[in-house]
XYZ file of C-alpha atoms in Angstrom:
505
model
C 245.893 -38.789 104.406
C 245.656 -36.772 107.075
C 244.975 -38.137 110.396
C 242.486 -35.663 112.153
C 243.818 -34.337 115.448
C 241.550 -35.065 118.622
C 239.324 -32.189 120.161
C 240.370 -30.788 122.911
C 238.625 -28.525 125.378
C 241.156 -25.544 127.443
C 240.148 -22.823 128.829
C 241.125 -19.486 127.436
C 243.842 -20.840 124.993
C 244.996 -18.121 122.503
C 247.332 -19.780 119.735
C 249.355 -18.015 117.001
C 249.643 -19.878 114.110
C 251.624 -19.075 110.749
C 250.392 -21.716 108.660
C 246.301 -22.708 107.733
C 245.813 -26.348 108.566
C 242.973 -27.764 107.001
C 241.167 -29.431 110.408
C 239.368 -27.502 113.444
C 239.512 -27.938 117.038
C 237.107 -27.812 119.813
C 238.433 -25.062 121.814
C 236.040 -22.932 124.961
C 237.531 -19.554 123.549
C 236.352 -15.808 124.582
C 234.495 -15.034 121.781
C 233.683 -11.502 121.006
C 230.319 -10.462 120.207
C 229.286 -6.983 118.871
C 226.776 -5.613 120.717
C 224.515 -3.681 119.052
C 221.506 -1.418 118.852
C 218.297 -2.510 119.214
C 215.105 -0.840 117.473
C 213.672 0.520 121.130
C 211.072 2.782 119.303
C 208.915 3.171 116.070
C 210.656 5.814 113.937
C 213.831 5.766 116.400
C 216.362 5.928 113.905
C 219.397 6.677 116.627
C 220.211 7.579 120.157
C 222.135 9.754 122.161
C 224.569 7.890 124.504
C 223.929 9.363 128.122
C 225.956 7.035 130.610
C 227.886 3.910 130.353
C 227.090 1.606 133.580
C 230.132 -0.448 133.015
C 233.620 0.183 131.975
C 235.843 -1.972 129.992
C 237.015 -5.236 131.969
C 234.032 -5.726 133.547
C 232.539 -8.977 134.225
C 229.031 -9.067 133.449
C 225.993 -11.413 133.844
C 222.930 -11.552 131.934
C 220.824 -8.297 132.462
C 223.625 -6.241 134.512
C 223.117 -2.917 132.908
C 225.524 -1.805 130.056
C 224.361 1.932 129.043
C 221.367 4.156 128.977
C 220.685 6.171 126.159
C 218.493 8.642 125.114
C 215.889 9.187 122.144
C 213.726 11.627 121.037
C 211.099 10.311 123.010
C 212.568 8.580 125.742
C 215.686 7.636 128.102
C 216.094 3.764 127.873
C 218.884 1.640 130.164
C 220.442 -1.496 127.890
C 221.545 -4.301 129.359
C 223.611 -7.028 128.608
C 221.858 -9.769 127.016
C 224.489 -12.779 128.106
C 227.471 -13.548 130.838
C 230.977 -12.137 129.544
C 233.212 -9.115 129.996
C 233.290 -6.125 128.563
C 236.069 -5.710 126.265
C 235.734 -2.287 124.397
C 233.135 0.490 123.890
C 232.333 1.650 120.641
C 229.785 4.524 121.399
C 231.524 7.305 123.595
C 229.165 9.346 126.738
C 227.905 11.947 124.435
C 228.185 10.198 120.725
C 224.911 9.290 119.306
C 224.733 5.628 118.051
C 222.464 4.553 115.008
C 219.983 1.391 115.180
C 221.301 -1.762 114.051
C 225.419 -0.477 114.920
C 227.780 -2.061 117.396
C 227.601 -0.264 120.851
C 230.331 -2.429 122.676
C 232.448 -5.957 122.467
C 231.310 -8.383 125.129
C 233.770 -11.347 125.261
C 231.262 -14.632 125.618
C 233.077 -17.745 127.189
C 231.598 -20.034 124.805
C 232.614 -23.540 123.746
C 232.316 -23.770 119.686
C 234.278 -24.962 116.721
C 236.233 -22.632 115.728
C 238.465 -22.576 112.472
C 242.056 -22.659 113.465
C 242.449 -20.466 110.364
C 240.329 -18.082 111.603
C 242.393 -17.557 114.637
C 245.098 -17.712 112.613
C 243.984 -14.386 111.795
C 243.137 -13.008 115.186
C 247.293 -13.068 115.308
C 246.656 -13.717 119.225
C 249.389 -14.370 121.755
C 250.090 -17.207 123.432
C 248.825 -17.060 126.576
C 247.305 -19.495 129.522
C 245.402 -18.717 132.968
C 245.426 -20.322 135.875
C 242.032 -22.269 136.483
C 241.520 -20.044 139.894
C 242.538 -16.599 138.130
C 239.637 -17.260 135.584
C 237.307 -18.182 137.799
C 237.862 -15.164 139.709
C 237.403 -13.273 136.433
C 234.124 -14.942 135.960
C 232.774 -13.927 138.740
C 230.594 -10.550 138.040
C 231.125 -7.582 140.416
C 227.950 -6.260 141.902
C 227.062 -2.965 140.449
C 225.151 -0.463 141.843
C 223.125 1.523 140.653
C 223.373 5.194 140.037
C 220.634 7.665 141.087
C 219.451 10.242 138.559
C 221.170 13.162 139.154
C 218.821 16.604 139.203
C 219.228 19.284 136.584
C 222.242 21.467 137.551
C 219.743 24.383 137.274
C 217.425 22.723 139.407
C 216.727 24.958 142.879
C 216.777 21.786 144.803
C 219.596 20.290 142.855
C 222.367 19.122 145.636
C 225.467 21.751 145.748
C 228.366 18.835 144.457
C 231.421 17.901 147.313
C 233.214 15.881 145.470
C 234.165 15.356 141.693
C 231.940 12.594 141.526
C 229.483 14.404 141.786
C 230.728 16.863 138.750
C 229.306 16.034 135.414
C 232.551 16.091 133.096
C 234.608 13.501 130.803
C 237.137 11.643 131.690
C 239.708 13.271 130.183
C 238.706 16.612 130.913
C 238.945 15.424 134.910
C 242.371 14.264 134.035
C 243.148 17.433 132.253
C 241.839 19.425 135.110
C 244.077 16.918 137.761
C 247.352 17.790 135.845
C 246.709 21.524 135.855
C 245.910 20.829 139.961
C 242.773 22.205 139.413
C 239.373 20.871 141.408
C 236.911 20.289 138.871
C 234.131 20.542 141.508
C 234.853 24.137 141.453
C 233.995 24.602 137.767
C 230.296 23.188 138.009
C 228.139 24.050 136.466
C 230.220 23.860 133.230
C 229.150 25.464 129.574
C 228.111 21.903 128.739
C 225.033 20.018 128.145
C 223.345 19.616 131.369
C 225.715 21.508 133.561
C 228.662 19.694 131.585
C 232.022 20.619 132.669
C 234.428 20.940 129.591
C 237.994 21.391 128.807
C 237.436 25.047 128.087
C 236.232 26.262 131.477
C 239.454 24.364 132.775
C 241.471 26.461 130.381
C 239.357 29.447 131.493
C 239.598 29.192 135.079
C 243.747 29.105 134.758
C 243.827 31.880 133.329
C 241.637 33.833 134.429
C 241.540 33.257 138.298
C 244.504 33.512 141.082
C 245.133 31.829 143.976
C 243.385 33.815 145.823
C 240.552 33.775 143.537
C 239.913 30.052 143.470
C 239.500 29.914 146.970
C 236.379 31.830 146.763
C 234.423 29.097 145.688
C 232.048 27.877 142.850
C 229.638 31.223 142.988
C 232.376 33.648 142.131
C 233.928 31.780 139.727
C 230.574 31.791 137.714
C 230.393 35.754 137.848
C 233.826 35.746 136.734
C 232.829 33.447 133.301
C 229.904 35.731 132.884
C 232.090 38.939 132.515
C 234.622 37.117 129.957
C 231.710 35.743 127.805
C 229.827 39.320 127.381
C 229.700 40.483 123.904
C 230.913 36.976 122.329
C 228.569 34.949 119.940
C 228.281 31.444 121.443
C 227.655 28.446 119.426
C 225.045 25.715 121.104
C 224.607 22.511 119.114
C 220.854 21.467 120.096
C 220.560 18.131 122.153
C 218.705 15.291 121.030
C 215.417 16.172 122.512
C 215.184 19.720 120.877
C 216.374 18.023 117.212
C 213.811 15.713 117.832
C 211.207 18.545 118.667
C 212.918 20.081 115.457
C 212.140 17.500 113.101
C 208.530 17.158 114.653
C 207.740 20.668 113.641
C 208.946 20.157 110.018
C 206.750 17.503 109.907
C 203.947 18.871 111.374
C 203.516 21.381 109.075
C 202.141 17.780 107.046
C 199.224 18.100 109.208
C 196.344 20.580 108.085
C 195.178 22.244 111.272
C 191.354 23.218 112.318
C 191.658 26.016 115.425
C 188.676 26.177 117.765
C 188.863 28.505 120.864
C 186.329 29.013 123.819
C 186.323 30.016 127.006
C 185.098 27.491 130.190
C 183.395 28.368 133.165
C 185.232 27.069 136.216
C 183.051 28.956 139.226
C 181.196 25.991 140.359
C 184.510 23.628 139.765
C 186.479 26.399 141.657
C 183.605 26.340 144.815
C 184.351 22.428 144.835
C 188.274 22.298 145.713
C 188.141 22.931 149.432
C 185.783 19.701 150.193
C 187.905 17.838 147.577
C 191.284 18.815 149.124
C 189.586 17.879 151.868
C 188.611 14.469 151.094
C 192.157 13.088 150.050
C 192.867 9.541 150.676
C 194.699 8.673 152.926
C 197.015 6.894 150.860
C 197.400 9.516 148.312
C 198.889 11.875 150.995
C 202.493 12.388 151.941
C 203.703 10.277 154.651
C 204.996 13.168 156.591
C 201.002 14.237 156.643
C 199.386 10.969 157.000
C 197.223 10.485 160.351
C 196.119 7.219 161.678
C 192.773 7.926 162.931
C 191.587 5.897 165.265
C 188.116 4.090 164.605
C 185.643 2.517 166.921
C 184.736 -0.144 164.746
C 187.593 -2.044 162.474
C 186.155 -2.335 158.340
C 189.083 -5.849 158.549
C 187.554 -7.291 160.819
C 185.967 -10.639 158.969
C 188.278 -9.876 155.634
C 191.161 -7.509 154.988
C 190.216 -4.061 153.871
C 191.501 -2.978 150.245
C 194.197 -0.728 149.922
C 196.537 1.234 147.443
C 200.036 1.392 147.308
C 200.951 4.863 146.201
C 205.299 5.622 145.799
C 206.122 8.422 147.541
C 206.782 10.090 144.126
C 203.354 10.294 143.253
C 201.888 11.580 146.529
C 200.296 14.957 146.892
C 198.215 17.388 149.435
C 196.711 19.665 147.040
C 194.284 18.485 144.484
C 194.545 21.276 141.051
C 191.817 21.964 138.209
C 193.638 19.867 135.901
C 192.997 16.577 136.765
C 189.337 17.258 137.295
C 189.843 18.422 133.543
C 191.630 15.968 132.500
C 188.978 13.777 133.734
C 185.664 15.799 132.340
C 187.277 15.362 128.851
C 188.029 11.204 129.168
C 184.589 11.651 129.778
C 183.672 13.483 126.303
C 185.821 11.290 124.764
C 184.136 8.085 125.806
C 181.078 9.744 123.838
C 182.600 10.420 120.576
C 184.693 7.840 119.662
C 186.400 10.033 116.686
C 188.671 11.538 119.699
C 189.705 8.017 120.698
C 190.852 7.108 117.292
C 194.328 6.949 115.406
C 195.243 7.332 111.692
C 197.375 4.571 110.435
C 199.013 4.373 107.256
C 196.989 1.623 105.002
C 199.206 -0.162 102.782
C 197.746 1.217 99.463
C 197.835 4.357 100.606
C 194.762 5.104 102.354
C 194.949 5.535 106.095
C 192.178 3.839 108.334
C 191.380 5.004 112.064
C 191.840 2.820 114.592
C 189.330 3.688 117.674
C 190.640 2.433 121.077
C 188.322 0.795 123.469
C 189.642 3.632 126.433
C 190.623 7.145 126.377
C 194.410 7.178 126.419
C 195.785 11.624 126.739
C 198.942 12.857 126.376
C 200.431 15.684 128.954
C 202.875 18.260 126.959
C 205.385 18.345 129.763
C 208.723 20.341 129.763
C 211.555 18.986 131.161
C 215.110 20.255 131.548
C 215.983 17.886 129.239
C 213.264 19.104 126.734
C 209.317 18.736 125.550
C 207.796 14.913 125.968
C 204.495 13.617 125.771
C 204.313 10.803 128.361
C 200.748 9.574 128.188
C 197.912 8.756 131.075
C 196.449 5.352 129.633
C 192.718 4.510 129.881
C 191.914 8.529 131.954
C 188.157 7.023 132.006
C 188.827 4.171 134.074
C 190.726 6.649 137.190
C 189.517 8.701 139.453
C 190.653 12.736 140.116
C 192.682 11.516 143.051
C 194.746 8.491 140.759
C 195.015 10.948 137.838
C 196.472 13.851 140.122
C 198.931 10.855 141.736
C 200.600 10.154 138.035
C 200.865 13.868 137.082
C 202.946 14.305 140.202
C 204.566 11.499 139.403
C 205.427 12.578 135.994
C 206.559 15.467 136.924
C 209.247 14.260 139.427
C 210.825 11.598 136.356
C 210.484 14.523 133.782
C 213.258 16.904 136.519
C 215.554 14.090 136.476
C 218.884 14.314 133.798
C 218.860 12.679 132.281
C 214.586 12.533 132.041
C 213.723 9.945 134.216
C 210.850 8.665 131.203
C 210.896 5.355 130.110
C 208.956 3.646 127.279
C 206.134 2.494 130.591
C 205.064 5.796 130.243
C 205.852 6.901 126.803
C 204.289 4.548 125.057
C 204.574 3.660 120.813
C 201.295 4.633 120.429
C 200.908 7.359 122.719
C 197.907 9.240 123.530
C 194.988 9.963 120.728
C 194.080 14.012 122.390
C 197.029 15.922 123.673
C 196.801 18.267 126.957
C 199.051 21.301 127.090
C 198.825 23.610 130.400
C 200.774 26.387 129.327
C 198.661 28.341 131.649
C 200.247 26.992 134.821
C 203.731 29.113 133.222
C 202.523 32.326 132.553
C 199.241 35.028 132.233
C 198.171 33.842 128.804
C 194.907 33.082 128.213
C 194.794 31.237 124.637
C 197.175 30.187 122.350
C 197.479 28.370 118.998
C 199.150 24.560 119.593
C 200.740 22.842 116.803
C 199.818 19.086 115.892
C 202.789 16.702 115.392
C 202.331 13.859 112.770
C 201.397 10.966 114.956
C 200.296 12.440 117.809
C 196.545 11.440 117.608
C 193.751 13.527 115.917
C 194.134 16.775 118.216
C 195.861 19.280 121.072
C 194.325 21.938 123.521
C 196.190 24.447 125.119
C 194.566 25.365 128.844
C 195.131 29.217 129.415
C 195.675 30.587 132.730
C 191.344 30.918 134.594
C 191.008 34.414 135.375
C 188.541 36.018 137.384
C 186.198 38.327 135.332
C 182.413 40.009 135.019
C 180.488 38.281 133.010
C 177.370 40.484 132.224
C 175.367 37.627 130.511
C 175.170 35.869 134.221
C 172.889 37.053 137.016
C 169.881 37.818 135.228
C 171.392 40.856 133.431
C 173.572 42.118 135.836
C 176.312 40.591 135.189
C 178.520 38.100 138.253
C 181.929 37.685 138.736
C 183.051 34.633 137.093
C 186.693 32.652 136.714
C 186.737 31.438 133.036
C 189.958 29.483 131.469
C 190.908 30.053 128.247
C 190.444 26.384 126.002
C 192.599 26.640 122.494
C 192.419 23.931 119.901
C 193.661 22.836 117.267
C 192.452 19.418 115.243
C 193.362 17.130 112.148
C 191.300 18.745 109.539
C 191.918 15.392 107.322
C 189.510 13.298 109.876
C 187.848 15.305 112.019
C 185.210 17.922 110.726
C 185.334 21.508 112.349
C 181.681 20.884 113.272
C 182.309 17.907 115.317
C 185.423 19.633 117.214
C 182.723 22.131 118.074
C 180.337 19.815 118.967
C 182.922 17.676 121.279
C 184.333 20.400 122.819
C 180.477 21.626 124.263
C 180.479 17.712 125.467
C 183.280 18.792 127.297
C 181.913 21.847 128.573
C 178.886 20.458 130.062
C 180.725 18.255 132.554
C 183.375 20.645 133.246
C 180.363 23.749 134.101
C 178.250 21.548 136.148
C 180.507 19.182 137.780
C 177.641 17.701 139.822
C 176.188 15.619 137.140
C 179.284 13.795 137.394
C 177.878 12.189 140.608
C 174.918 10.952 138.571
C 177.572 9.309 136.453
C 178.704 7.144 139.452
C 182.162 8.911 138.943
């Protein structure tokens, strides 16, 4: 009979066995865990790795940032689920990770019963480390969070002053250094989001003399344009634009019903100066806040309520859009159909889920692509609160990678989507496209124009401010008459904003 060997506890002991024994030893070993990409959203099957916050051999503690991934809908920061050491990165920056597949390998020190036959398979070399060194390895290094970089084409983006601020793969940086090229002179590069590629380095070396290299980044950019004239360039679709490709393909399955009209914003236009002059102090930028002395202290008995508004949400001018969203939410509360979302049934027969609040999605064009963040429960917010949310969403959308998170882009989204295309050009009407899962309707807001309306002024005509409104609704659940009546309900609030006072808005 074989006598079992005693159970021993060692730290970081690696053995090399040539024969498989029948007993087990309790060892304290560094177990390698494959960390897999979990499901981060409904319908998301893959994500692009944007940035790794940790490098191999980096000590980790639970909830330390590992990497940032971007799906069709938003960018998400992935954190470490446990303490350990990052051993290997399986999906590099710019590569696509599938849900359920490994992102990286993490060594976790854990007391476990290890089969010596399994240890034999690893063929690991004997190594014994000092306890002091082990403790030093286990001490996590503090990870400094990198601030999100602005898009390279953003006029407010800072000019790179060091190679660390330039988007480039480590191999490209090494290649540039080996040729004696300052990679900062090549930014923004020809890659996605201004990433410098090896081809940019080769073009610089081939076409620039020592004198031209000293002229700076601007002249190098001009030289690159001249060299690229008349040549075809193949550009790969980014993750967000490819997601839009797939969504538009799916939109062909939704039968659209279109409806167009125009709203008279003349009365609202007359109210804007008063509304802008009455913006609460906590919504104004810090530089514009004025501390007005009060003759009587409102907080003498009990502290008066205050609202903490982040600087990225503050504004100094109210536009038409917050008012249009607020009045749209009022109409949605009167029409439950437009607060509903379609839920596929298990038997093939879908159902409608009526929400208690008005959730409105906003079509947001960003440097990374098109996103639709949601203003939740818009009916419970003031026009100033909605304006603050719009300001914050715009700030997040301008970041690279996109700063929108699942908090701004929940799985359920909005039941209606608003696209403010009139803010870009002079278009008055459009044909918005409703995608599968994007609610029951979408509206495009055109450019406001002053026109002469012969129906006003008792037949003599008047100069009025008109805005084109273009709707597309899911004709599987919304009847044409219902959409027309709903739009007229919305019009009653927009064209007569004074009625909102009676509704205690």
